[in-house]
mmCIF file of C-alpha atoms in Angstrom:
data_model
loop_
_atom_site.group_PDB
_atom_site.id
_atom_site.type_symbol
_atom_site.label_atom_id
_atom_site.label_comp_id
_atom_site.label_asym_id
_atom_site.label_seq_id
_atom_site.Cartn_x
_atom_site.Cartn_y
_atom_site.Cartn_z
ATOM 1 C CA MET A 1 -16.494 -34.763 17.424
ATOM 2 C CA PRO A 2 -12.846 -33.997 18.360
ATOM 3 C CA VAL A 3 -11.999 -30.282 18.546
ATOM 4 C CA TYR A 4 -8.468 -28.910 18.123
ATOM 5 C CA PRO A 5 -7.508 -25.266 18.711
ATOM 6 C CA PHE A 6 -5.491 -23.740 15.898
ATOM 7 C CA LEU A 7 -3.879 -20.406 15.061
ATOM 8 C CA LEU A 8 -2.579 -18.850 11.879
ATOM 9 C CA VAL A 9 0.656 -17.028 12.666
ATOM 10 C CA ASP A 10 2.795 -14.811 10.449
ATOM 11 C CA ALA A 11 6.447 -15.548 11.242
ATOM 12 C CA PHE A 12 9.577 -13.428 10.816
ATOM 13 C CA THR A 13 7.588 -10.214 10.967
ATOM 14 C CA ASP A 14 6.193 -7.847 13.593
ATOM 15 C CA THR A 15 3.317 -6.856 11.305
ATOM 16 C CA ALA A 16 0.274 -8.919 10.354
ATOM 17 C CA LEU A 17 0.225 -10.147 6.742
ATOM 18 C CA GLY A 18 4.000 -9.961 6.447
ATOM 19 C CA GLY A 19 6.553 -12.733 6.725
ATOM 20 C CA ASN A 20 5.516 -16.353 6.266
ATOM 21 C CA PRO A 21 2.125 -17.680 7.435
ATOM 22 C CA CYS A 22 1.967 -20.961 9.329
ATOM 23 C CA ALA A 23 -0.974 -22.900 10.733
ATOM 24 C CA VAL A 24 -0.330 -24.161 14.273
ATOM 25 C CA VAL A 25 -2.606 -26.928 15.597
ATOM 26 C CA LEU A 26 -2.551 -27.366 19.386
ATOM 27 C CA ASP A 27 -3.329 -30.456 21.500
ATOM 28 C CA ALA A 28 -2.569 -32.662 18.493
ATOM 29 C CA ASP A 29 -1.383 -35.748 20.409
ATOM 30 C CA ASP A 30 -4.024 -38.120 19.062
ATOM 31 C CA LEU A 31 -3.743 -37.085 15.419
ATOM 32 C CA SER A 32 -2.212 -39.770 13.217
ATOM 33 C CA HIS A 33 0.505 -39.127 10.643
ATOM 34 C CA ALA A 34 -2.098 -39.450 7.881
ATOM 35 C CA GLN A 35 -4.434 -36.965 9.578
ATOM 36 C CA MET A 36 -1.651 -34.437 10.046
ATOM 37 C CA GLN A 37 -0.684 -34.778 6.401
ATOM 38 C CA ARG A 38 -4.279 -34.268 5.265
ATOM 39 C CA LEU A 39 -4.654 -31.219 7.509
ATOM 40 C CA ALA A 40 -1.452 -29.743 6.074
ATOM 41 C CA GLN A 41 -3.001 -30.174 2.641
ATOM 42 C CA GLU A 42 -6.224 -28.557 3.892
ATOM 43 C CA PHE A 43 -4.444 -25.516 5.339
ATOM 44 C CA ASN A 44 -2.225 -25.359 2.215
ATOM 45 C CA GLN A 45 0.467 -23.269 3.882
ATOM 46 C CA SER A 46 4.192 -23.744 3.357
ATOM 47 C CA GLU A 47 4.124 -25.719 6.616
ATOM 48 C CA THR A 48 1.640 -26.652 9.305
ATOM 49 C CA ALA A 49 2.845 -27.318 12.871
ATOM 50 C CA PHE A 50 1.244 -29.855 15.216
ATOM 51 C CA VAL A 51 1.988 -29.316 18.918
ATOM 52 C CA ARG A 52 2.060 -32.379 21.149
ATOM 53 C CA ARG A 53 3.171 -33.470 24.608
ATOM 54 C CA SER A 54 6.818 -34.442 25.036
ATOM 55 C CA ALA A 55 8.656 -36.595 27.585
ATOM 56 C CA VAL A 56 12.011 -34.923 26.869
ATOM 57 C CA ALA A 57 11.162 -31.251 26.230
ATOM 58 C CA GLU A 58 8.594 -28.647 27.218
ATOM 59 C CA PHE A 59 6.640 -29.322 24.027
ATOM 60 C CA GLY A 60 6.799 -31.623 21.045
ATOM 61 C CA VAL A 61 6.007 -30.435 17.535
ATOM 62 C CA ARG A 62 5.915 -31.987 14.063
ATOM 63 C CA TYR A 63 6.060 -30.075 10.802
ATOM 64 C CA PHE A 64 4.267 -30.973 7.568
ATOM 65 C CA THR A 65 4.230 -29.338 4.167
ATOM 66 C CA PRO A 66 1.270 -30.159 1.906
ATOM 67 C CA GLY A 67 3.436 -32.931 0.449
ATOM 68 C CA GLU A 68 5.457 -34.454 3.283
ATOM 69 C CA GLU A 69 6.726 -34.305 6.857
ATOM 70 C CA ILE A 70 10.032 -32.491 7.372
ATOM 71 C CA PRO A 71 12.359 -32.884 10.368
ATOM 72 C CA LEU A 72 13.159 -29.230 11.073
ATOM 73 C CA ALA A 73 11.774 -25.892 9.949
ATOM 74 C CA GLY A 74 12.375 -22.326 11.027
ATOM 75 C CA HIS A 75 9.258 -20.291 10.430
ATOM 76 C CA PRO A 76 6.959 -22.966 11.965
ATOM 77 C CA THR A 77 9.185 -22.880 15.065
ATOM 78 C CA ILE A 78 8.767 -19.123 15.394
ATOM 79 C CA ALA A 79 5.035 -19.555 14.737
ATOM 80 C CA THR A 80 4.674 -22.389 17.264
ATOM 81 C CA ILE A 81 6.313 -20.439 20.096
ATOM 82 C CA THR A 82 4.241 -17.370 19.175
ATOM 83 C CA ALA A 83 1.059 -19.477 19.371
ATOM 84 C CA LEU A 84 2.071 -20.982 22.722
ATOM 85 C CA LEU A 85 2.784 -17.528 24.139
ATOM 86 C CA HIS A 86 -0.472 -16.135 22.757
ATOM 87 C CA THR A 87 -2.600 -18.899 24.285
ATOM 88 C CA GLY A 88 -0.816 -18.840 27.652
ATOM 89 C CA ARG A 89 0.521 -22.372 27.293
ATOM 90 C CA LEU A 90 3.999 -20.864 27.511
ATOM 91 C CA PRO A 91 4.456 -18.065 30.095
ATOM 92 C CA ARG A 92 5.752 -14.771 28.780
ATOM 93 C CA PRO A 93 9.064 -13.516 30.205
ATOM 94 C CA THR A 94 8.203 -10.994 32.916
ATOM 95 C CA ASP A 95 11.432 -10.404 34.831
ATOM 96 C CA GLY A 96 13.453 -8.860 32.011
ATOM 97 C CA ARG A 97 15.425 -12.048 31.430
ATOM 98 C CA PRO A 98 15.099 -14.455 28.490
ATOM 99 C CA HIS A 99 13.236 -17.728 28.937
ATOM 100 C CA ASP A 100 15.006 -20.866 27.679
ATOM 101 C CA LEU A 101 13.207 -24.066 26.718
ATOM 102 C CA GLN A 102 13.334 -26.948 24.280
ATOM 103 C CA LEU A 103 11.083 -28.202 21.514
ATOM 104 C CA GLU A 104 11.185 -31.872 20.615
ATOM 105 C CA LEU A 105 11.231 -32.159 16.825
ATOM 106 C CA LEU A 106 11.141 -35.313 14.722
ATOM 107 C CA HIS A 107 14.854 -36.029 15.280
ATOM 108 C CA GLY A 108 15.195 -34.739 18.829
ATOM 109 C CA PRO A 109 15.110 -31.495 20.830
ATOM 110 C CA VAL A 110 16.293 -28.057 19.751
ATOM 111 C CA ALA A 111 16.975 -25.098 22.021
ATOM 112 C CA ILE A 112 14.657 -22.079 22.025
ATOM 113 C CA ARG A 113 15.107 -18.716 23.727
ATOM 114 C CA VAL A 114 12.274 -16.198 24.185
ATOM 115 C CA SER A 115 13.533 -12.679 24.875
ATOM 116 C CA PRO A 116 11.413 -9.969 26.521
ATOM 117 C CA ALA A 117 9.755 -7.634 24.072
ATOM 118 C CA GLU A 118 9.514 -3.892 24.011
ATOM 119 C CA ALA A 119 6.085 -2.553 24.861
ATOM 120 C CA GLY A 120 3.563 -3.336 22.135
ATOM 121 C CA LEU A 121 5.922 -5.522 20.086
ATOM 122 C CA PRO A 122 6.077 -9.319 19.702
ATOM 123 C CA HIS A 123 8.715 -11.271 21.597
ATOM 124 C CA PHE A 124 11.950 -12.190 19.860
ATOM 125 C CA ILE A 125 12.238 -15.963 19.496
ATOM 126 C CA ARG A 126 15.599 -17.619 18.856
ATOM 127 C CA MET A 127 15.974 -21.128 17.491
ATOM 128 C CA THR A 128 19.282 -22.992 17.662
ATOM 129 C CA GLN A 129 19.527 -25.243 14.640
ATOM 130 C CA ARG A 130 21.633 -28.375 14.395
ATOM 131 C CA ARG A 131 25.354 -28.478 13.610
ATOM 132 C CA PRO A 132 25.617 -27.917 9.850
ATOM 133 C CA GLU A 133 26.362 -30.805 7.531
ATOM 134 C CA PHE A 134 27.937 -29.976 4.180
ATOM 135 C CA GLY A 135 26.697 -32.462 1.640
ATOM 136 C CA PRO A 136 27.294 -33.142 -2.050
ATOM 137 C CA LEU A 137 28.442 -30.565 -4.558
ATOM 138 C CA HIS A 138 26.278 -30.124 -7.652
ATOM 139 C CA GLU A 139 27.188 -29.329 -11.231
ATOM 140 C CA PRO A 140 26.129 -25.724 -12.030
ATOM 141 C CA ALA A 141 25.420 -26.636 -15.650
ATOM 142 C CA GLU A 142 22.850 -29.136 -14.413
ATOM 143 C CA VAL A 143 21.328 -27.038 -11.613
ATOM 144 C CA LEU A 144 21.096 -23.471 -12.899
ATOM 145 C CA PRO A 145 18.836 -24.260 -15.909
ATOM 146 C CA LEU A 146 16.313 -25.754 -13.460
ATOM 147 C CA PHE A 147 15.736 -22.130 -12.382
ATOM 148 C CA GLY A 148 15.841 -20.574 -15.855
ATOM 149 C CA LEU A 149 19.438 -19.439 -15.320
ATOM 150 C CA MET A 150 22.892 -20.193 -16.732
ATOM 151 C CA PRO A 151 26.104 -21.300 -14.979
ATOM 152 C CA ALA A 152 27.484 -17.791 -15.495
ATOM 153 C CA ASP A 153 24.741 -16.513 -13.168
ATOM 154 C CA LEU A 154 26.375 -18.269 -10.223
ATOM 155 C CA LEU A 155 28.372 -16.119 -7.800
ATOM 156 C CA PRO A 156 31.915 -16.214 -9.253
ATOM 157 C CA GLY A 157 34.064 -18.823 -7.552
ATOM 158 C CA ALA A 158 31.156 -20.261 -5.560
ATOM 159 C CA VAL A 159 29.843 -23.821 -5.507
ATOM 160 C CA VAL A 160 26.343 -25.279 -5.486
ATOM 161 C CA GLN A 161 26.021 -27.560 -2.471
ATOM 162 C CA THR A 162 23.532 -29.352 -0.267
ATOM 163 C CA VAL A 163 23.742 -27.997 3.285
ATOM 164 C CA SER A 164 21.659 -29.066 6.271
ATOM 165 C CA THR A 165 21.149 -27.577 9.711
ATOM 166 C CA GLY A 166 18.358 -30.094 10.226
ATOM 167 C CA THR A 167 16.728 -30.244 6.777
ATOM 168 C CA PRO A 168 18.889 -30.666 3.629
ATOM 169 C CA GLN A 169 18.586 -27.694 1.279
ATOM 170 C CA LEU A 170 20.207 -26.889 -2.055
ATOM 171 C CA MET A 171 22.334 -23.729 -1.719
ATOM 172 C CA VAL A 172 22.622 -21.678 -4.923
ATOM 173 C CA PRO A 173 24.535 -18.358 -4.511
ATOM 174 C CA LEU A 174 23.889 -15.933 -7.371
ATOM 175 C CA ARG A 175 25.774 -12.915 -8.708
ATOM 176 C CA ASP A 176 23.339 -10.214 -7.622
ATOM 177 C CA ALA A 177 19.737 -9.295 -6.911
ATOM 178 C CA ALA A 178 18.960 -8.728 -10.587
ATOM 179 C CA THR A 179 19.964 -12.326 -11.318
ATOM 180 C CA LEU A 180 17.911 -13.564 -8.375
ATOM 181 C CA ARG A 181 14.858 -11.721 -9.712
ATOM 182 C CA ARG A 182 15.150 -13.552 -13.044
ATOM 183 C CA ALA A 183 14.999 -16.977 -11.394
ATOM 184 C CA HIS A 184 11.893 -19.073 -12.063
ATOM 185 C CA LEU A 185 10.872 -22.699 -12.520
ATOM 186 C CA PRO A 186 10.452 -23.453 -16.226
ATOM 187 C CA ASP A 187 9.686 -27.109 -15.398
ATOM 188 C CA PRO A 188 8.813 -27.811 -11.730
ATOM 189 C CA MET A 189 8.727 -31.552 -12.412
ATOM 190 C CA ALA A 190 12.343 -31.452 -13.606
ATOM 191 C CA LEU A 191 13.368 -29.837 -10.314
ATOM 192 C CA ASP A 192 11.318 -32.380 -8.387
ATOM 193 C CA ALA A 193 13.034 -35.257 -10.170
ATOM 194 C CA TYR A 194 16.458 -33.734 -9.492
ATOM 195 C CA ARG A 195 15.790 -33.108 -5.798
ATOM 196 C CA ARG A 196 14.485 -36.626 -5.248
ATOM 197 C CA ALA A 197 17.512 -38.105 -6.978
ATOM 198 C CA SER A 198 19.867 -35.830 -5.037
ATOM 199 C CA GLY A 199 18.305 -36.166 -1.581
ATOM 200 C CA PHE A 200 17.528 -32.548 -0.670
ATOM 201 C CA PHE A 201 14.185 -31.054 0.311
ATOM 202 C CA SER A 202 14.022 -27.714 -1.513
ATOM 203 C CA SER A 203 16.139 -24.996 -3.109
ATOM 204 C CA HIS A 204 17.494 -21.751 -1.679
ATOM 205 C CA LEU A 205 18.741 -19.132 -4.143
ATOM 206 C CA PHE A 206 20.384 -16.060 -2.626
ATOM 207 C CA CYS A 207 22.652 -13.082 -3.170
ATOM 208 C CA LEU A 208 24.883 -10.889 -1.038
ATOM 209 C CA GLU A 209 22.562 -7.886 -1.235
ATOM 210 C CA GLY A 210 19.722 -6.981 1.092
ATOM 211 C CA ALA A 211 16.260 -5.956 -0.020
ATOM 212 C CA THR A 212 16.658 -2.996 2.364
ATOM 213 C CA PRO A 213 19.748 -1.142 3.626
ATOM 214 C CA GLY A 214 19.631 -3.249 6.802
ATOM 215 C CA GLY A 215 19.936 -6.584 5.035
ATOM 216 C CA THR A 216 23.103 -8.518 4.223
ATOM 217 C CA THR A 217 21.445 -11.198 2.103
ATOM 218 C CA PHE A 218 18.282 -11.623 0.095
ATOM 219 C CA ALA A 219 16.862 -14.987 -0.926
ATOM 220 C CA ARG A 220 14.142 -16.849 -2.756
ATOM 221 C CA HIS A 221 13.121 -20.380 -1.852
ATOM 222 C CA PHE A 222 11.639 -22.707 -4.462
ATOM 223 C CA CYS A 223 9.582 -25.850 -3.793
ATOM 224 C CA THR A 224 7.818 -28.351 -6.025
ATOM 225 C CA PRO A 225 4.182 -29.549 -6.197
ATOM 226 C CA PRO A 226 2.141 -30.252 -4.172
ATOM 227 C CA ASP A 227 4.009 -27.742 -1.973
ATOM 228 C CA LEU A 228 3.690 -24.029 -2.670
ATOM 229 C CA PRO A 229 6.019 -22.985 -5.522
ATOM 230 C CA GLU A 230 7.811 -20.260 -3.541
ATOM 231 C CA ASP A 231 8.205 -19.862 0.209
ATOM 232 C CA PRO A 232 8.070 -16.267 1.543
ATOM 233 C CA VAL A 233 10.605 -16.627 4.397
ATOM 234 C CA THR A 234 12.502 -19.844 5.109
ATOM 235 C CA GLY A 235 14.187 -20.265 8.492
ATOM 236 C CA SER A 236 15.798 -23.688 8.018
ATOM 237 C CA ALA A 237 17.329 -22.714 4.679
ATOM 238 C CA THR A 238 18.463 -19.373 6.099
ATOM 239 C CA GLY A 239 20.400 -21.375 8.683
ATOM 240 C CA GLY A 240 21.967 -23.530 5.977
ATOM 241 C CA MET A 241 22.755 -20.425 3.915
ATOM 242 C CA ALA A 242 24.442 -18.777 6.908
ATOM 243 C CA ALA A 243 26.584 -21.861 7.507
ATOM 244 C CA TYR A 244 27.511 -21.955 3.803
ATOM 245 C CA LEU A 245 28.458 -18.273 3.680
ATOM 246 C CA TRP A 246 30.515 -18.378 6.877
ATOM 247 C CA HIS A 247 32.213 -21.650 5.914
ATOM 248 C CA TYR A 248 33.304 -20.294 2.524
ATOM 249 C CA GLY A 249 34.447 -16.884 3.799
ATOM 250 C CA LEU A 250 31.658 -14.897 2.144
ATOM 251 C CA LEU A 251 30.619 -13.064 5.321
ATOM 252 C CA SER A 252 32.623 -10.431 7.164
ATOM 253 C CA THR A 253 30.779 -11.130 10.414
ATOM 254 C CA PRO A 254 28.908 -14.177 11.733
ATOM 255 C CA ASP A 255 25.965 -11.989 12.810
ATOM 256 C CA PHE A 256 23.783 -10.528 10.084
ATOM 257 C CA ILE A 257 20.259 -9.810 8.814
ATOM 258 C CA ALA A 258 18.790 -12.119 6.187
ATOM 259 C CA GLU A 259 15.832 -10.818 4.180
ATOM 260 C CA GLN A 260 13.277 -12.682 2.078
ATOM 261 C CA GLY A 261 9.738 -12.320 0.767
ATOM 262 C CA HIS A 262 9.799 -8.633 -0.168
ATOM 263 C CA TRP A 263 9.130 -9.306 -3.860
ATOM 264 C CA MET A 264 6.137 -11.450 -2.848
ATOM 265 C CA GLY A 265 4.596 -8.637 -0.786
ATOM 266 C CA ARG A 266 5.445 -10.500 2.445
ATOM 267 C CA PRO A 267 8.686 -8.951 3.703
ATOM 268 C CA GLY A 268 10.474 -11.049 6.294
ATOM 269 C CA THR A 269 13.485 -10.455 8.526
ATOM 270 C CA VAL A 270 15.668 -13.148 10.075
ATOM 271 C CA HIS A 271 18.376 -12.296 12.612
ATOM 272 C CA VAL A 272 21.200 -14.777 12.147
ATOM 273 C CA ALA A 273 24.231 -15.702 14.265
ATOM 274 C CA VAL A 274 26.721 -18.414 13.328
ATOM 275 C CA GLN A 275 28.535 -19.977 16.280
ATOM 276 C CA GLY A 276 32.079 -21.294 15.837
ATOM 277 C CA PRO A 277 34.914 -20.768 13.343
ATOM 278 C CA PRO A 278 34.310 -21.244 9.611
ATOM 279 C CA GLU A 279 36.105 -24.587 9.573
ATOM 280 C CA ALA A 280 34.220 -25.961 12.597
ATOM 281 C CA ILE A 281 30.788 -24.361 12.908
ATOM 282 C CA GLU A 282 29.026 -25.479 16.075
ATOM 283 C CA ALA A 283 25.501 -24.161 15.488
ATOM 284 C CA VAL A 284 23.421 -21.552 13.718
ATOM 285 C CA HIS A 285 20.952 -19.373 15.617
ATOM 286 C CA ILE A 286 18.026 -17.748 13.810
ATOM 287 C CA SER A 287 15.720 -15.262 15.503
ATOM 288 C CA GLY A 288 12.510 -13.513 14.588
ATOM 289 C CA GLN A 289 9.084 -12.405 15.686
ATOM 290 C CA GLY A 290 5.587 -13.653 14.999
ATOM 291 C CA VAL A 291 2.066 -12.216 14.867
ATOM 292 C CA VAL A 292 -1.184 -14.136 15.390
ATOM 293 C CA VAL A 293 -3.738 -13.270 12.694
ATOM 294 C CA VAL A 294 -6.365 -16.019 13.085
ATOM 295 C CA GLN A 295 -7.510 -18.149 16.014
ATOM 296 C CA GLY A 296 -10.153 -20.861 15.803
ATOM 297 C CA GLU A 297 -11.103 -24.513 16.154
ATOM 298 C CA LEU A 298 -10.773 -27.564 13.962
ATOM 299 C CA ARG A 299 -13.698 -29.987 14.158
ATOM 300 C CA LEU A 300 -12.872 -33.409 12.764
#
């Protein structure tokens, strides 16, 4: 009977039961695509990460939601590095300097930096996402009702657009936090039909207010069945949101704190840095911490 170590890691938090949980399965080289998909359904987290050997990076990893494989994701990346550090597969920085490495994702490697932690705290893990791609614009009158909102709820002067830093996401900037709180999915199947027709993975609604005084933005991330209806903290979409905000001149600085999950009882914090001028963004860096809450074995 094959045995696979796994961990459940809370990402984008330094406290257990905060942030976004992710199952991380280690030594997953011989698992087929179908097996990984079934295990993602079994764990029923926003994403499950499967760590494998790589010929081009220190580790390979593939990410699955309960419904499908996705090419890039943020909180599973933070969770994967946390799991590798916790199990000793990745050495912890000990000389006061950050440790740089690469993870091979579905569409190639991404750069990771692990920074030394203060005593008793988790390491900070930085992921460099791919150069942003600004995709189609969407008609607010068609999109906003999918979330129980009206076109007037959009941030004045803003556009609804697909943006990808590795995974295409629908960017929906809203007027304020009160508007964001009203958002819901009156018909998840209508959103699913629209996303499939439009070619994006999921939907990121956000405002230019933090949930705490330290935050610059606050967001909610909506998915469709069989995936979980709302994601607590979404690293890939935070990267796309950062690129959107910097590109359209809605940020005063390219470095900021993005917050998410507080209204779900899972507060998460993402440190964001956009690299390059607004008209020619080179990359988006997202950073956060992770906490291991469960460690065990899969027996298949």
